[in-house]
Tab-separated table of C-alpha atoms in Angstrom:
chain	number	residue	atom	x	y	z
A	1	UNK	CA	119.074	83.981	107.159
A	2	UNK	CA	117.748	84.064	110.536
A	3	UNK	CA	119.458	86.481	112.771
A	4	UNK	CA	119.935	86.118	117.280
A	5	UNK	CA	117.179	89.679	116.515
A	6	UNK	CA	115.199	87.622	114.532
A	7	UNK	CA	114.790	84.904	116.873
A	8	UNK	CA	114.201	87.613	119.564
A	9	UNK	CA	111.261	89.012	117.593
A	10	UNK	CA	109.883	86.057	116.957
A	11	UNK	CA	109.758	84.550	120.126
A	12	UNK	CA	108.026	88.460	122.047
A	13	UNK	CA	105.451	88.010	118.965
A	14	UNK	CA	104.865	84.493	120.251
A	15	UNK	CA	103.648	85.824	123.114
A	16	UNK	CA	100.927	87.961	121.883
A	17	UNK	CA	99.834	85.911	119.085
A	18	UNK	CA	97.163	84.249	121.797
A	19	UNK	CA	95.581	87.802	123.017
A	20	UNK	CA	95.391	88.987	119.050
A	21	UNK	CA	93.192	86.706	118.387
A	22	UNK	CA	90.876	86.674	121.568
A	23	UNK	CA	90.819	89.947	120.808
A	24	UNK	CA	90.144	89.797	117.524
A	25	UNK	CA	87.073	86.952	117.679
A	26	UNK	CA	85.557	89.014	120.687
A	27	UNK	CA	85.411	92.112	118.362
A	28	UNK	CA	87.012	94.259	121.447
A	29	UNK	CA	87.308	97.350	121.208
A	30	UNK	CA	90.698	98.492	123.502
A	31	UNK	CA	90.583	102.051	122.657
A	32	UNK	CA	91.768	103.186	125.771
A	33	UNK	CA	89.742	106.373	126.866
A	34	UNK	CA	91.005	109.398	127.117
A	35	UNK	CA	90.350	111.934	129.866
A	36	UNK	CA	90.396	115.571	128.681
A	37	UNK	CA	89.132	118.657	129.530
A	38	UNK	CA	88.089	121.716	128.194
A	39	UNK	CA	90.012	121.077	124.974
A	40	UNK	CA	93.288	120.333	127.077
A	41	UNK	CA	95.969	117.949	125.650
A	42	UNK	CA	95.043	114.154	126.753
A	43	UNK	CA	97.111	112.358	130.159
A	44	UNK	CA	97.687	109.714	128.254
A	45	UNK	CA	98.027	108.011	124.917
A	46	UNK	CA	94.717	107.092	123.239
A	47	UNK	CA	95.095	103.156	122.425
A	48	UNK	CA	93.968	101.297	119.060
A	49	UNK	CA	92.980	97.882	118.517
A	50	UNK	CA	90.507	98.522	116.500
A	51	UNK	CA	89.676	101.890	114.184
A	52	UNK	CA	87.890	105.257	116.231
A	53	UNK	CA	84.567	103.541	114.365
A	54	UNK	CA	83.923	99.948	114.667
A	55	UNK	CA	80.731	99.753	112.403
A	56	UNK	CA	81.977	99.748	108.586
A	57	UNK	CA	83.287	97.008	107.522
A	58	UNK	CA	86.790	97.400	106.402
A	59	UNK	CA	89.626	97.186	108.137
A	60	UNK	CA	93.917	99.173	107.778
A	61	UNK	CA	96.482	96.928	106.975
A	62	UNK	CA	99.925	97.746	108.635
A	63	UNK	CA	103.080	96.670	108.340
A	64	UNK	CA	106.284	96.777	110.938
A	65	UNK	CA	109.989	96.646	110.617
A	66	UNK	CA	113.095	96.321	112.301
A	67	UNK	CA	116.560	96.862	110.851
A	68	UNK	CA	117.810	93.130	110.135
A	69	UNK	CA	116.700	92.962	107.101
A	70	UNK	CA	114.616	95.661	104.454
A	71	UNK	CA	111.884	93.672	103.026
A	72	UNK	CA	110.982	93.983	99.555
A	73	UNK	CA	109.705	97.329	100.031
A	74	UNK	CA	109.355	98.109	95.893
A	75	UNK	CA	106.835	94.648	95.510
A	76	UNK	CA	104.854	95.673	98.035
A	77	UNK	CA	104.173	99.220	97.415
A	78	UNK	CA	102.862	98.237	93.793
A	79	UNK	CA	100.838	96.063	95.473
A	80	UNK	CA	99.332	98.541	97.316
A	81	UNK	CA	99.380	100.941	94.643
A	82	UNK	CA	98.043	98.627	92.564
A	83	UNK	CA	94.807	98.177	95.222
A	84	UNK	CA	94.237	101.541	96.172
A	85	UNK	CA	95.389	101.021	99.199
A	86	UNK	CA	97.001	103.052	101.767
A	87	UNK	CA	98.778	101.351	104.902
A	88	UNK	CA	100.177	102.070	107.881
A	89	UNK	CA	104.396	101.180	108.313
A	90	UNK	CA	105.867	100.878	111.876
A	91	UNK	CA	110.023	100.890	111.310
A	92	UNK	CA	112.382	101.098	114.261
A	93	UNK	CA	115.005	104.430	113.988
A	94	UNK	CA	117.818	101.459	113.372
A	95	UNK	CA	115.524	100.818	110.628
A	96	UNK	CA	114.880	104.342	109.288
A	97	UNK	CA	119.186	104.843	109.377
A	98	UNK	CA	120.206	101.579	107.196
A	99	UNK	CA	117.545	102.046	104.491
A	100	UNK	CA	116.584	105.439	103.909
A	101	UNK	CA	115.309	105.070	100.563
A	102	UNK	CA	113.433	102.410	101.102
A	103	UNK	CA	112.075	104.779	103.923
A	104	UNK	CA	111.753	107.633	101.823
A	105	UNK	CA	109.863	105.309	99.504
A	106	UNK	CA	107.039	104.463	101.818
A	107	UNK	CA	106.706	107.896	102.313
A	108	UNK	CA	106.434	109.173	99.745
A	109	UNK	CA	103.967	106.794	98.035
A	110	UNK	CA	101.384	108.638	100.857
A	111	UNK	CA	101.608	105.792	103.450
A	112	UNK	CA	101.618	106.700	107.288
A	113	UNK	CA	104.791	106.602	109.153
A	114	UNK	CA	104.884	105.434	112.923
A	115	UNK	CA	107.578	105.389	115.304
A	116	UNK	CA	108.099	101.695	116.281
A	117	UNK	CA	111.046	102.769	118.589
A	118	UNK	CA	114.617	103.237	118.125
A	119	UNK	CA	115.624	99.656	119.296
A	120	UNK	CA	112.636	96.959	119.419
A	121	UNK	CA	112.734	96.724	123.113
A	122	UNK	CA	110.240	95.599	125.940
A	123	UNK	CA	108.616	99.485	127.123
A	124	UNK	CA	107.407	98.117	130.333
A	125	UNK	CA	111.255	97.251	131.456
A	126	UNK	CA	112.225	100.958	130.541
A	127	UNK	CA	112.674	104.236	132.745
A	128	UNK	CA	110.844	107.449	131.239
A	129	UNK	CA	114.061	108.740	130.673
A	130	UNK	CA	114.793	105.380	128.492
A	131	UNK	CA	111.134	105.718	126.867
A	132	UNK	CA	112.321	109.065	125.839
A	133	UNK	CA	115.466	108.519	124.591
A	134	UNK	CA	113.622	105.484	122.515
A	135	UNK	CA	111.333	107.764	120.967
A	136	UNK	CA	113.640	110.581	120.807
A	137	UNK	CA	116.549	108.218	118.808
A	138	UNK	CA	114.185	106.924	116.263
A	139	UNK	CA	111.981	110.143	115.681
A	140	UNK	CA	115.508	112.378	115.127
A	141	UNK	CA	115.942	109.961	112.402
A	142	UNK	CA	112.937	109.973	110.710
A	143	UNK	CA	114.195	113.988	110.954
A	144	UNK	CA	116.991	113.285	109.672
A	145	UNK	CA	114.839	112.298	106.074
A	146	UNK	CA	113.479	115.478	106.834
A	147	UNK	CA	109.792	112.751	107.764
A	148	UNK	CA	107.933	112.887	110.821
A	149	UNK	CA	105.207	109.956	112.865
A	150	UNK	CA	103.317	113.410	113.914
A	151	UNK	CA	103.301	111.448	117.473
A	152	UNK	CA	101.822	107.843	117.020
A	153	UNK	CA	103.844	104.909	118.739
A	154	UNK	CA	103.421	101.509	118.401
A	155	UNK	CA	105.399	99.086	121.037
A	156	UNK	CA	107.276	96.917	120.001
A	157	UNK	CA	106.379	93.436	120.892
A	158	UNK	CA	102.794	94.869	122.073
A	159	UNK	CA	104.692	95.311	125.858
A	160	UNK	CA	102.779	97.422	127.684
A	161	UNK	CA	100.885	99.153	125.357
A	162	UNK	CA	97.693	99.393	127.638
A	163	UNK	CA	99.882	100.171	130.911
A	164	UNK	CA	99.275	103.602	132.181
A	165	UNK	CA	102.765	104.416	133.008
A	166	UNK	CA	103.898	104.160	129.537
A	167	UNK	CA	100.568	106.254	127.736
A	168	UNK	CA	101.833	108.680	130.040
A	169	UNK	CA	105.441	108.790	129.419
A	170	UNK	CA	103.921	108.942	125.584
A	171	UNK	CA	101.107	111.643	126.805
A	172	UNK	CA	104.238	113.584	128.411
A	173	UNK	CA	106.136	113.703	124.881
A	174	UNK	CA	102.893	114.465	122.560
A	175	UNK	CA	102.777	111.096	121.491
A	176	UNK	CA	98.876	111.282	122.004
A	177	UNK	CA	98.179	107.912	119.660
A	178	UNK	CA	99.575	104.302	120.415
A	179	UNK	CA	99.048	102.396	117.376
A	180	UNK	CA	98.566	99.255	118.239
A	181	UNK	CA	97.189	96.095	116.167
A	182	UNK	CA	93.935	93.475	116.206
A	183	UNK	CA	95.453	90.629	114.918
A	184	UNK	CA	99.073	89.317	113.715
A	185	UNK	CA	98.507	86.869	110.365
A	186	UNK	CA	102.020	85.957	112.146
A	187	UNK	CA	104.025	85.489	108.322
A	188	UNK	CA	106.719	86.780	110.656
A	189	UNK	CA	107.154	83.381	111.264
A	190	UNK	CA	107.663	81.642	107.922
A	191	UNK	CA	104.043	80.463	108.000
A	192	UNK	CA	102.657	79.463	104.586
A	193	UNK	CA	100.244	81.278	102.802
A	194	UNK	CA	97.020	79.002	104.136
A	195	UNK	CA	97.785	79.470	107.275
A	196	UNK	CA	97.623	83.952	107.000
A	197	UNK	CA	94.740	83.198	105.430
A	198	UNK	CA	93.192	81.371	107.983
A	199	UNK	CA	94.027	83.812	110.290
A	200	UNK	CA	92.366	85.944	108.173
A	201	UNK	CA	89.327	84.404	107.950
A	202	UNK	CA	88.871	83.563	111.702
A	203	UNK	CA	89.958	87.818	113.443
A	204	UNK	CA	89.085	89.920	111.003
A	205	UNK	CA	86.618	92.409	112.060
A	206	UNK	CA	84.798	95.223	110.796
A	207	UNK	CA	87.115	98.389	112.021
A	208	UNK	CA	90.479	95.653	112.177
A	209	UNK	CA	93.781	97.102	112.307
A	210	UNK	CA	95.662	94.224	110.764
A	211	UNK	CA	99.735	93.468	111.576
A	212	UNK	CA	102.215	92.224	108.524
A	213	UNK	CA	105.122	92.380	108.712
A	214	UNK	CA	108.035	93.473	106.193
A	215	UNK	CA	111.017	91.875	106.792
A	216	UNK	CA	112.981	89.566	103.653
A	217	UNK	CA	112.018	86.167	105.517
A	218	UNK	CA	108.349	87.207	106.484
A	219	UNK	CA	105.787	85.243	104.593
A	220	UNK	CA	103.668	88.341	104.503
A	221	UNK	CA	104.528	90.241	101.400
A	222	UNK	CA	104.057	86.728	99.225
A	223	UNK	CA	100.580	86.739	100.421
A	224	UNK	CA	99.655	90.203	100.378
A	225	UNK	CA	97.565	90.292	97.605
A	226	UNK	CA	95.394	86.667	98.556
A	227	UNK	CA	95.641	88.581	101.629
A	228	UNK	CA	93.634	91.595	100.381
A	229	UNK	CA	91.418	89.206	97.669
A	230	UNK	CA	90.379	87.187	100.197
A	231	UNK	CA	89.436	90.478	102.749
A	232	UNK	CA	87.100	91.914	99.432
A	233	UNK	CA	85.777	88.613	98.847
A	234	UNK	CA	84.802	88.762	102.508
A	235	UNK	CA	82.804	91.599	101.625
A	236	UNK	CA	85.904	94.244	103.511
A	237	UNK	CA	87.046	97.198	101.936
A	238	UNK	CA	90.289	99.600	102.823
A	239	UNK	CA	90.602	102.763	104.790
A	240	UNK	CA	94.055	103.981	105.976
A	241	UNK	CA	95.294	104.788	109.240
A	242	UNK	CA	94.927	108.565	109.288
A	243	UNK	CA	91.091	107.816	108.630
A	244	UNK	CA	91.415	104.925	111.100
A	245	UNK	CA	91.520	106.983	114.541
A	246	UNK	CA	88.409	108.948	113.345
A	247	UNK	CA	84.502	108.810	113.151
A	248	UNK	CA	81.761	110.456	113.096
A	249	UNK	CA	81.125	114.041	112.278
A	250	UNK	CA	84.566	115.128	112.807
A	251	UNK	CA	85.856	112.101	110.614
A	252	UNK	CA	83.636	113.069	108.084
A	253	UNK	CA	84.470	116.935	108.486
A	254	UNK	CA	88.661	115.841	107.942
A	255	UNK	CA	87.792	113.461	105.500
A	256	UNK	CA	85.850	116.002	102.411
A	257	UNK	CA	88.403	118.484	103.308
A	258	UNK	CA	91.079	116.325	101.900
A	259	UNK	CA	91.895	114.254	105.503
A	260	UNK	CA	95.828	114.028	105.750
A	261	UNK	CA	96.464	116.173	102.663
A	262	UNK	CA	94.333	118.950	103.846
A	263	UNK	CA	96.129	122.268	105.815
A	264	UNK	CA	94.864	119.611	109.201
A	265	UNK	CA	97.661	117.768	107.930
A	266	UNK	CA	97.447	113.880	110.130
A	267	UNK	CA	95.424	113.221	113.362
A	268	UNK	CA	97.541	113.785	116.470
A	269	UNK	CA	94.829	112.750	118.984
A	270	UNK	CA	91.889	110.327	119.511
A	271	UNK	CA	88.423	112.405	119.286
A	272	UNK	CA	88.137	114.100	123.217
A	273	UNK	CA	84.704	115.151	125.540
A	274	UNK	CA	85.473	119.129	123.934
A	275	UNK	CA	83.658	120.367	126.657
A	276	UNK	CA	80.852	118.579	128.415
A	277	UNK	CA	78.734	115.557	126.863
A	278	UNK	CA	77.229	116.880	123.130
A	279	UNK	CA	80.387	118.332	122.014
A	280	UNK	CA	84.274	116.682	120.932
A	281	UNK	CA	87.326	117.856	119.360
A	282	UNK	CA	90.447	116.178	117.798
A	283	UNK	CA	93.837	117.630	117.272
A	284	UNK	CA	95.954	117.775	114.197
A	285	UNK	CA	98.901	118.635	113.201
A	286	UNK	CA	98.014	121.506	111.525
A	287	UNK	CA	94.916	122.047	113.666
A	288	UNK	CA	91.530	121.512	115.464
A	289	UNK	CA	88.660	120.228	114.206
A	290	UNK	CA	85.526	121.117	116.804
A	291	UNK	CA	81.581	119.241	116.934
A	292	UNK	CA	78.980	120.248	119.113
A	293	UNK	CA	75.219	118.894	118.685
A	294	UNK	CA	73.122	121.754	116.493
A	295	UNK	CA	76.677	122.850	115.322
A	296	UNK	CA	78.474	120.610	113.514
A	297	UNK	CA	81.425	120.112	113.087
A	298	UNK	CA	84.422	123.001	111.656
A	299	UNK	CA	88.625	123.289	111.959
A	300	UNK	CA	89.941	125.488	112.662
A	301	UNK	CA	94.078	126.339	111.743
A	302	UNK	CA	97.101	128.637	111.177
A	303	UNK	CA	97.268	132.366	113.067
A	304	UNK	CA	93.665	131.985	113.688
A	305	UNK	CA	93.662	128.346	115.379
A	306	UNK	CA	96.476	129.449	117.722
A	307	UNK	CA	94.760	132.696	118.808
A	308	UNK	CA	91.582	130.953	119.705
A	309	UNK	CA	93.370	128.199	121.244
A	310	UNK	CA	95.224	131.259	123.195
A	311	UNK	CA	91.999	132.940	124.516
A	312	UNK	CA	90.913	129.702	125.799
A	313	UNK	CA	89.136	128.181	122.492
A	314	UNK	CA	85.782	126.783	122.978
A	315	UNK	CA	85.781	128.083	126.914
A	316	UNK	CA	86.037	131.576	126.333
A	317	UNK	CA	83.589	134.101	125.308
A	318	UNK	CA	84.080	132.675	121.769
A	319	UNK	CA	82.433	129.035	122.090
A	320	UNK	CA	82.388	127.107	119.340
A	321	UNK	CA	83.495	127.816	115.369
A	322	UNK	CA	80.303	127.760	113.272
A	323	UNK	CA	82.566	128.783	109.893
A	324	UNK	CA	85.502	126.599	108.853
A	325	UNK	CA	88.591	129.507	108.113
A	326	UNK	CA	87.507	131.066	105.447
A	327	UNK	CA	88.760	133.396	102.696
A	328	UNK	CA	87.650	136.856	103.015
A	329	UNK	CA	85.295	138.408	99.984
A	330	UNK	CA	87.763	141.172	99.306
A	331	UNK	CA	90.661	138.001	99.397
A	332	UNK	CA	93.021	140.239	101.444
A	333	UNK	CA	92.320	137.299	104.729
A	334	UNK	CA	90.975	135.106	106.411
A	335	UNK	CA	87.977	134.337	108.987
A	336	UNK	CA	86.087	132.087	111.171
A	337	UNK	CA	83.222	133.142	112.832
A	338	UNK	CA	81.632	131.458	116.535
A	339	UNK	CA	78.588	130.759	118.013
A	340	UNK	CA	78.797	133.184	120.578
A	341	UNK	CA	78.856	136.180	118.503
A	342	UNK	CA	82.544	137.108	118.019
A	343	UNK	CA	85.195	136.294	114.884
A	344	UNK	CA	88.631	135.706	114.651
A	345	UNK	CA	90.030	137.872	111.025
A	346	UNK	CA	93.788	138.074	110.121
A	347	UNK	CA	95.982	139.140	107.476
A	348	UNK	CA	99.493	139.070	107.097
A	349	UNK	CA	99.392	142.905	108.159
A	350	UNK	CA	97.591	142.594	110.764
A	351	UNK	CA	97.916	139.423	112.416
A	352	UNK	CA	94.660	137.494	114.198
A	353	UNK	CA	92.412	139.898	115.789
A	354	UNK	CA	89.871	139.820	117.714
A	355	UNK	CA	86.226	141.964	117.080
A	356	UNK	CA	83.063	140.539	119.326
A	357	UNK	CA	79.068	141.437	119.938
A	358	UNK	CA	77.731	144.871	119.257
A	359	UNK	CA	80.991	146.527	117.842
A	360	UNK	CA	81.517	143.507	115.612
A	361	UNK	CA	77.752	144.217	114.534
A	362	UNK	CA	78.357	147.922	114.005
A	363	UNK	CA	81.853	146.883	111.560
A	364	UNK	CA	79.393	144.163	109.640
A	365	UNK	CA	76.762	146.542	109.558
A	366	UNK	CA	79.493	149.159	107.393
A	367	UNK	CA	80.330	146.557	105.562
A	368	UNK	CA	82.834	144.386	106.976
A	369	UNK	CA	86.497	145.159	105.986
A	370	UNK	CA	85.467	146.658	102.671
A	371	UNK	CA	83.720	148.626	104.056
A	372	UNK	CA	85.949	152.053	104.862
A	373	UNK	CA	86.834	150.764	108.588
A	374	UNK	CA	88.860	148.050	106.857
A	375	UNK	CA	90.406	145.063	109.251
A	376	UNK	CA	90.902	145.275	113.145
A	377	UNK	CA	94.304	146.268	114.003
A	378	UNK	CA	93.785	145.410	117.851
A	379	UNK	CA	91.085	143.162	119.851
A	380	UNK	CA	88.684	144.926	122.162
A	381	UNK	CA	89.578	146.876	124.507
A	382	UNK	CA	88.074	148.503	127.514
A	383	UNK	CA	88.161	152.540	127.863
A	384	UNK	CA	86.569	155.085	130.110
A	385	UNK	CA	83.241	153.991	130.264
A	386	UNK	CA	83.065	151.682	128.033
A	387	UNK	CA	84.760	148.878	125.325
A	388	UNK	CA	86.552	149.928	121.965
A	389	UNK	CA	87.953	148.566	118.474
A	390	UNK	CA	91.036	149.866	116.063
A	391	UNK	CA	90.375	149.235	112.374
A	392	UNK	CA	92.090	149.990	109.494
A	393	UNK	CA	90.009	153.076	108.984
A	394	UNK	CA	88.918	153.742	112.338
A	395	UNK	CA	87.924	152.983	115.835
A	396	UNK	CA	84.316	151.278	117.346
A	397	UNK	CA	83.043	152.535	120.621
A	398	UNK	CA	80.852	150.508	122.688
A	399	UNK	CA	79.129	151.633	125.768
A	400	UNK	CA	75.670	150.163	127.621
A	401	UNK	CA	74.067	153.133	127.924
A	402	UNK	CA	75.700	154.711	123.683
A	403	UNK	CA	75.271	151.943	121.744
A	404	UNK	CA	78.344	151.353	119.258
A	405	UNK	CA	79.552	154.083	117.077
A	406	UNK	CA	82.483	154.553	114.739
A	407	UNK	CA	85.027	157.924	114.283
A	408	UNK	CA	87.219	158.127	111.437
A	409	UNK	CA	89.341	160.619	109.860
A	410	UNK	CA	90.190	163.751	110.778
A	411	UNK	CA	87.291	163.927	113.300
A	412	UNK	CA	89.028	160.475	115.648
A	413	UNK	CA	92.023	162.870	114.842
A	414	UNK	CA	90.771	165.629	116.409
A	415	UNK	CA	88.908	163.208	119.271
A	416	UNK	CA	91.573	161.377	120.157
A	417	UNK	CA	93.901	164.523	120.571
A	418	UNK	CA	91.375	165.375	123.303
A	419	UNK	CA	91.089	162.636	125.047
A	420	UNK	CA	88.749	160.049	123.484
A	421	UNK	CA	86.578	158.567	125.467
A	422	UNK	CA	89.043	159.810	128.605
A	423	UNK	CA	88.484	163.811	127.337
A	424	UNK	CA	85.560	165.858	128.082
A	425	UNK	CA	83.816	164.682	125.023
A	426	UNK	CA	83.210	160.869	126.393
A	427	UNK	CA	81.704	158.203	124.340
A	428	UNK	CA	80.417	159.047	120.725
A	429	UNK	CA	76.634	158.737	120.562
A	430	UNK	CA	76.265	159.136	117.086
A	431	UNK	CA	78.143	157.634	113.767
A	432	UNK	CA	79.693	160.137	111.869
A	433	UNK	CA	76.824	161.873	109.260
A	434	UNK	CA	77.335	164.517	107.122
A	435	UNK	CA	75.448	168.463	107.045
A	436	UNK	CA	75.843	171.655	105.271
A	437	UNK	CA	79.420	171.731	104.207
A	438	UNK	CA	81.066	168.713	105.656
A	439	UNK	CA	80.517	166.193	108.513
A	440	UNK	CA	80.123	165.669	111.832
A	441	UNK	CA	80.306	163.233	114.537
A	442	UNK	CA	78.735	163.705	117.923
A	443	UNK	CA	79.291	162.488	121.140
A	444	UNK	CA	78.494	162.740	124.857
A	445	UNK	CA	80.039	165.591	126.212
A	446	UNK	CA	79.906	168.161	122.639
A	447	UNK	CA	80.563	166.862	118.740
A	448	UNK	CA	83.335	167.613	116.095
A	449	UNK	CA	82.433	168.644	113.176
A	450	UNK	CA	84.686	168.611	109.563
A	451	UNK	CA	84.399	171.541	107.148
A	452	UNK	CA	85.171	170.211	103.764
A	453	UNK	CA	86.519	173.065	102.208
A	454	UNK	CA	89.097	173.934	105.283
A	455	UNK	CA	89.528	170.262	106.563
A	456	UNK	CA	89.310	171.712	109.794
A	457	UNK	CA	87.491	169.927	112.715
A	458	UNK	CA	86.076	172.868	115.562
A	459	UNK	CA	84.304	171.478	118.384
A	460	UNK	CA	80.707	172.469	120.058
A	461	UNK	CA	78.446	171.671	123.046
A	462	UNK	CA	75.813	169.874	122.782
């Protein structure tokens, strides 16, 4: 049955069919440039009319749906499963509300959910507040099912998908991916399979995003097996929406980690310049992947990622990561190393802590976290005459004149009781070392000796 909503949808889509064909024929890539400085959130949503990397002969399949019919979701999912294809589903909020079981099945099969507004209005005719309401109501419908679109949007009727105001409104909400399409099969018009396949043959380009429709009166579902077979016969393979918005070293690293099934989850942005030419970053649900020429691509996430971002990420004293987050050898914590000789270490007990420079080098020489110092429990801080970092088993002090030296145990307790670096002893000039009958540490203003028999700590002059 054709409803008024169907007619409105078809009329709106018909206005864009010619444009979609033109884009596909010319191979235009309208991934709108994203301006971002110093690893900042993008000011406008990135628009993908094709995949981020248009070179490989792969395409992405997507299906749109509004409220008026559910479509044959089980049949579509079976076809995609039989062919090993992960697709994108752009659903309106009212579709999600009316057909929750179908939406759950789509998500359970691993397909990408995309916010298609609440009730399918033309976005250029809306105010900023009205656009936010459309997106919020739709996303709330997904959330009630325990699902999310992770900030992905597809414009109804393709209206305003390149409009700066629409893109800015999306970005202001953290919706940084506007997932458009390369060509529409026009199955929603009820055309026969021959028309759909002819459009596939004429308009498919490497990296293309194919738009189909899920509605019960669309002929796309019936044509789907033939569409897949035709594309394969043309030498095309299939990628998924998650991978389609990544590229290059970051894309390969994301894939190697497990893509959307990894700790990173869904992409949240397009690839952006991290600081200058020769650098890049992409944000994901669970973290970020950074790339710099000669350093490669590495991820940060979780508490370490949050701390890194709080410090200024790649513009901080740490610079770019040179490792992924990695388990520590003792199995207790996690760490990332960074290009300027710094590290962030995390354990459940200590949180994420920064250690760098000469203090880090001293800690490393003493066995890292498996040495007697254990994990850092504080960041490096300024002290009288120099710098210091506190660890579970002691502290390391540094100055340009004295270098880096550790102080721990009973000697550290006595040292702190006498004022530490601000007391008459000043900065340490040696690590603790063995002497007859005990241990000793030397300082600029004297020494402290621990007696192995009595446990007493005595002070001496230089």
